[in-house]
Short mmCIF file of C-alpha atoms in Angstrom, two decimals:
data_model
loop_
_atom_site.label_atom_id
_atom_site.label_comp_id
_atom_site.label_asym_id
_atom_site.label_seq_id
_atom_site.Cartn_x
_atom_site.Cartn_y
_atom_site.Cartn_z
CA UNK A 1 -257.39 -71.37 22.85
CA UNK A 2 -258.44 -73.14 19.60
CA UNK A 3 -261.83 -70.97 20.05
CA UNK A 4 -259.49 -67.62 20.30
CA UNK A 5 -257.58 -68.58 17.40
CA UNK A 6 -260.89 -69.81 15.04
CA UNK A 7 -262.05 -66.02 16.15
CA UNK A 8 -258.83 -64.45 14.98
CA UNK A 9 -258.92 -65.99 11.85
CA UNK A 10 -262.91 -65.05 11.25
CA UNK A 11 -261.92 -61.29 12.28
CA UNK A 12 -258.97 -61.40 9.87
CA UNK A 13 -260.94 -63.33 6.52
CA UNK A 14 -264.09 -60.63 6.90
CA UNK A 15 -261.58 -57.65 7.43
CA UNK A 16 -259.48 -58.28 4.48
CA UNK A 17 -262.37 -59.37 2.35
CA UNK A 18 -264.02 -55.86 3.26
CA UNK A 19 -260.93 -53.98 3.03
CA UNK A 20 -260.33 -55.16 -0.59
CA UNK A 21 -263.61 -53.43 -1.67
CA UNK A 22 -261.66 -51.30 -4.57
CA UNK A 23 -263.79 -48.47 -4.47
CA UNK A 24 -261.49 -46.17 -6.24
CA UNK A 25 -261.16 -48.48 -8.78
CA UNK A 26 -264.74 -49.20 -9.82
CA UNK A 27 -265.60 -45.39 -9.59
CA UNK A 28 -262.89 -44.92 -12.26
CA UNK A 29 -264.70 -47.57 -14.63
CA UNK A 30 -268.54 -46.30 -13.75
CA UNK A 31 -267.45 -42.91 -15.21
CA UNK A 32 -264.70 -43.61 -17.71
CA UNK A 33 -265.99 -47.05 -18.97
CA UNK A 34 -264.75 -50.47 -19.03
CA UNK A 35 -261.19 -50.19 -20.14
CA UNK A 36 -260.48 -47.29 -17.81
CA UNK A 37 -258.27 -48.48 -15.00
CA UNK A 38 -257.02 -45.63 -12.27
CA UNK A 39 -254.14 -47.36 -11.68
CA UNK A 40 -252.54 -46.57 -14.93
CA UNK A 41 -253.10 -42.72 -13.84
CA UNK A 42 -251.13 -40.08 -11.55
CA UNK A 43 -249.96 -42.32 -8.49
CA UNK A 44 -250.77 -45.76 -10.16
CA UNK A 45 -253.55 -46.36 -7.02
CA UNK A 46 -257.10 -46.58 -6.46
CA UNK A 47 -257.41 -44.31 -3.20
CA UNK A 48 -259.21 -41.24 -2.59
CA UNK A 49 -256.68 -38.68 -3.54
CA UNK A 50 -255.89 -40.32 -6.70
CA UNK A 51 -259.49 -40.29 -7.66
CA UNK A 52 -259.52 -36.30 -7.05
CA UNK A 53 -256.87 -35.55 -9.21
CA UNK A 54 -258.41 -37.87 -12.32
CA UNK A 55 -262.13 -38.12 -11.49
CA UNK A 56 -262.82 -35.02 -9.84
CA UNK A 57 -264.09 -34.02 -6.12
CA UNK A 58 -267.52 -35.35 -6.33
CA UNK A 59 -266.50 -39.16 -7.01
CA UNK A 60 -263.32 -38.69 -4.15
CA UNK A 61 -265.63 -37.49 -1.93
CA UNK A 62 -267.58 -41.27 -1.94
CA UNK A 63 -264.30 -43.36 -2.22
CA UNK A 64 -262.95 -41.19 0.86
CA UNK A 65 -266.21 -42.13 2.65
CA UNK A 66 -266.62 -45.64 1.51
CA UNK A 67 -262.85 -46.34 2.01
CA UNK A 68 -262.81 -44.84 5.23
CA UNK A 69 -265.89 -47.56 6.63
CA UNK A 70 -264.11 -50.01 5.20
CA UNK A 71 -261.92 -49.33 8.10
CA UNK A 72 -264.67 -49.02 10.48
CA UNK A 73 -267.02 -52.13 9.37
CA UNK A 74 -265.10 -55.13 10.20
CA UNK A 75 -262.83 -53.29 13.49
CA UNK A 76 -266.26 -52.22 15.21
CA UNK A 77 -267.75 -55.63 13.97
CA UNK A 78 -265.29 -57.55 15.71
CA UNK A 79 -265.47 -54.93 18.46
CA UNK A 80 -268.55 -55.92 18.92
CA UNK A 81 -269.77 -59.78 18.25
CA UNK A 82 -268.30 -61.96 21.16
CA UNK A 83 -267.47 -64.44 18.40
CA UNK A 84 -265.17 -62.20 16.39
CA UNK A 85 -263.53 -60.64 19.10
CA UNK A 86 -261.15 -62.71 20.83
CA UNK A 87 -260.87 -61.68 24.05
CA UNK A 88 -259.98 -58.53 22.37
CA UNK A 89 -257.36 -59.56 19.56
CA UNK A 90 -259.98 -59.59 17.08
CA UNK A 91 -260.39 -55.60 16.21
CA UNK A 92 -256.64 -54.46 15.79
CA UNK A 93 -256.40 -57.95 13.58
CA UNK A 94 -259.41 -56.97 11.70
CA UNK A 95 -257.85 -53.22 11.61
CA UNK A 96 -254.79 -54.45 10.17
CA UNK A 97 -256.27 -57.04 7.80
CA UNK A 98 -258.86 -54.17 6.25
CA UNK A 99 -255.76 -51.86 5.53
CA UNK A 100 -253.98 -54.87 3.72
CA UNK A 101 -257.21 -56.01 2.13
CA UNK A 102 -257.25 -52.36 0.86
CA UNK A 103 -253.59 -51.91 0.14
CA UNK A 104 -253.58 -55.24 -1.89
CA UNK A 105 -257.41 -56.42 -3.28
CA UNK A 106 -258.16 -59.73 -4.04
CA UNK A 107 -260.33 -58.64 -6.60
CA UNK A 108 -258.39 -56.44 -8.82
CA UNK A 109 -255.35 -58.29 -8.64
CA UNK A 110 -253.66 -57.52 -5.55
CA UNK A 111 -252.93 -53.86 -6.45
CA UNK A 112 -255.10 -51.37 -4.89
CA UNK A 113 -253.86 -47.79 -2.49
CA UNK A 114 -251.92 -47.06 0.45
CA UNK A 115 -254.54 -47.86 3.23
CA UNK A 116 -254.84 -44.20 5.01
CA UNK A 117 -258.46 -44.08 5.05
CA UNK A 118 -258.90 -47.44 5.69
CA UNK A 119 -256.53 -47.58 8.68
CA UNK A 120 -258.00 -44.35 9.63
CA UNK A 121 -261.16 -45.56 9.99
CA UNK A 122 -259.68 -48.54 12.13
CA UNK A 123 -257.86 -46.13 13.94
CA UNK A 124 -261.51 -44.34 15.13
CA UNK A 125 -262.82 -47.52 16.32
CA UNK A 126 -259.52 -48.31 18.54
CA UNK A 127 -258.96 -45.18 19.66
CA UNK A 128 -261.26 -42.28 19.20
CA UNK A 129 -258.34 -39.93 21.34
CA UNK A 130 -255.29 -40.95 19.01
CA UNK A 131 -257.39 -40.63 15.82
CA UNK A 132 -258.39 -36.90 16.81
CA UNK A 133 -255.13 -36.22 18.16
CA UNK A 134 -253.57 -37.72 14.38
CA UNK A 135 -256.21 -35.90 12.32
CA UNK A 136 -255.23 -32.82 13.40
CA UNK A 137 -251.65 -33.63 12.48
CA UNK A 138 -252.47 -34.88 9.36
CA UNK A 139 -255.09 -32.24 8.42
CA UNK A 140 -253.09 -29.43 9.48
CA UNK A 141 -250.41 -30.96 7.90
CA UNK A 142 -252.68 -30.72 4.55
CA UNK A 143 -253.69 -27.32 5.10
CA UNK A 144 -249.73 -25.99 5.66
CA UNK A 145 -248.11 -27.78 3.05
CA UNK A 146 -250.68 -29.11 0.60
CA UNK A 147 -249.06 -32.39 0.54
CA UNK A 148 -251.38 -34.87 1.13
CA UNK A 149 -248.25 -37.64 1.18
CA UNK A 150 -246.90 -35.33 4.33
CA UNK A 151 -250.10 -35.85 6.31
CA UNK A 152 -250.57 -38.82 5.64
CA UNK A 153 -246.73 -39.96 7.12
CA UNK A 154 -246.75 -37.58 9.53
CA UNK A 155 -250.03 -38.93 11.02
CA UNK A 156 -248.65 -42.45 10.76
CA UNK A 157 -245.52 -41.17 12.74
CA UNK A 158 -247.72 -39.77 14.95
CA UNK A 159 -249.82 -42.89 15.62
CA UNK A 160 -246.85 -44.54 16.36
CA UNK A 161 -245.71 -42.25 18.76
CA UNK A 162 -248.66 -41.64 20.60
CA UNK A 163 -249.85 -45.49 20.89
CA UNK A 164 -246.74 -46.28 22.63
CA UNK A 165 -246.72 -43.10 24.70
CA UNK A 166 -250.26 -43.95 26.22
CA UNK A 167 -249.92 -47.68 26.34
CA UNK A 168 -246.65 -46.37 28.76
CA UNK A 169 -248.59 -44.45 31.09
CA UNK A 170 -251.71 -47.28 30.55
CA UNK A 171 -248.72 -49.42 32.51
CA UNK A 172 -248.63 -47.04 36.08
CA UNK A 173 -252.29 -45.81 35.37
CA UNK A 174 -254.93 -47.70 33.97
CA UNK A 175 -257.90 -45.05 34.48
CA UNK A 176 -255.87 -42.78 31.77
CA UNK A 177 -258.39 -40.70 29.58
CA UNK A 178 -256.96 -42.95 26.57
CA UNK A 179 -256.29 -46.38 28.12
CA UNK A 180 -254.42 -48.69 25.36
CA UNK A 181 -253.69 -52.37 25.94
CA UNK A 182 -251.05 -54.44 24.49
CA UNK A 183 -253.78 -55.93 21.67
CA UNK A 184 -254.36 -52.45 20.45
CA UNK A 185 -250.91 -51.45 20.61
CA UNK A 186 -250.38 -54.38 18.00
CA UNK A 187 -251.97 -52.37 15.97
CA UNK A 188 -250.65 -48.70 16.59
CA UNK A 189 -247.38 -49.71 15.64
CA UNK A 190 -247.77 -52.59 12.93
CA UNK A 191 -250.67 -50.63 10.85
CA UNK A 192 -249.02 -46.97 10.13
CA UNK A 193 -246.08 -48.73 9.97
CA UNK A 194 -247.35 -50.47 6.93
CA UNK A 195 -248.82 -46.88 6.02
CA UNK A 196 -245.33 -45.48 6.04
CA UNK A 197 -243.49 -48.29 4.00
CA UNK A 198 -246.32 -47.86 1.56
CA UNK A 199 -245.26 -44.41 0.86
CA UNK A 200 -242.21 -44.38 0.53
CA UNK A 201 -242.09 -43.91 -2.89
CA UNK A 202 -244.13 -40.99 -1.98
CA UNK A 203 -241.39 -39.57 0.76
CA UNK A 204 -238.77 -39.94 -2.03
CA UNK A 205 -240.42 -37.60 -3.98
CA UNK A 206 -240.71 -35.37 -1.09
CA UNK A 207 -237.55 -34.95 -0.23
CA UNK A 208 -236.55 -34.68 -4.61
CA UNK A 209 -239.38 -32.13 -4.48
CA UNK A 210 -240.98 -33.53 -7.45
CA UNK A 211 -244.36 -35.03 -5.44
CA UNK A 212 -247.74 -33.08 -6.44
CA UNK A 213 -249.68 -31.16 -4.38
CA UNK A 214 -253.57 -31.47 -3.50
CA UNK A 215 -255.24 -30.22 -5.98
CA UNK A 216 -253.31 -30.94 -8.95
CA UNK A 217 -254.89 -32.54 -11.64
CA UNK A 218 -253.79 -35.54 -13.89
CA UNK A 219 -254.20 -35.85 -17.64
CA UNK A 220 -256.20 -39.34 -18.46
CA UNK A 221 -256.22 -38.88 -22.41
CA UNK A 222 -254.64 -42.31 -23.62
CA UNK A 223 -250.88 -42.57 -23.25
CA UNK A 224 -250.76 -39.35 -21.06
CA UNK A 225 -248.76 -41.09 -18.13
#
């Protein structure tokens, strides 16, 4: 036991220590300069859609890459080394610690994005069948609507929905095509949770109508926002 528990705690320090990489954030001051901070811009935070609407496409295009590894580093990590796995706890801990590491960055100050990529990419290493099945949710979602907000909580929803579903029929039959055990159900449910309650500023605007779409772009000049 006090091995398991050492493990958990290595998974969990790495995760959130990779997951507060703030990618968006130093992209932001590479191209605008020291005093630039993304965070006083459009949605206030330092993920990959964000970065689109004040940096441009080229610079979202590497956070959304970077941000979604940072997701899929320390879950396949602990995956994978016998000492960071604990008897299988260690990659939905490491999942969920990269998406807070993310969400709030010990480097920056504790303020970073929303953790879709990152949880995303957690998601892939967990369960390759629920991320498919939730990415064409949450792209088609994007395609319909342009909302990225709406994909993003839909796919959460549906992440929720579909790791308790399968971890059901896991239960009677344990051959199923996308098997999910209690440790990775820990993290089906508590990490797009966390995904949802970090948007709901987002959702407000949603349902007010006032929330931009993909594409839009934000005005940086000083004291724009």
């Amino acid at each position: 036991m006090p091995g398991i528990i050492i493990s958990v705690i290595l998974s969990a320090l790495i995760a959130y220590l990779w997951g507060s990489i703030p990618t968006g954030y130093w992209m932001g001051k590479i191209l605008r300069g020291k005093d630039f901070d993304i965070r006083d811009h459009g949605s206030k935070k330092i993920g990959a859609t964000n970065v689109q609407r004040t940096l441009g496409n080229g610079p979202a295009a590497i956070v959304f890459l970077v941000d979604l590894s940072k997701g899929i580093g320390p879950t396949l990590l602990a995956l994978l080394v016998p000492a960071l796995n604990a008897g299988g706890w260690g990659p939905p801990i490491a999942g969920i610690l990269a998406l807070l590491g993310h969400c709030y960055p010990v480097f920056i100050g504790f303020k970073g994005g929303r953790g879709v990529l990152t949880g995303g990419g957690a998601l892939l290493v967990i369960s390759p069948t629920i991320f498919l099945i939730c990415l064409i949710v949450t792209v088609g979602t994007i395609i319909l609507s342009r909302y990225v907000s709406l994909g993003s909580v839909l796919g959460s929803a549906c992440t929720i929905i579909c790791g308790i579903t399968f971890f059901l029929i896991s239960q009677g039959n344990p051959h199923i095509f996308a098997h999910v055990t209690i440790q990775q159900l820990l993290f089906l449910i508590i990490s797009p949770a966390l995904v949802l309650i970090f948007h709901a500023d987002n959702i407000k605007r949603l349902l007010s109508g006032t929330e931009r779409k993909l594409g839009q772009k934000v005005d940086t000049t000083p004291n724009a926002n």
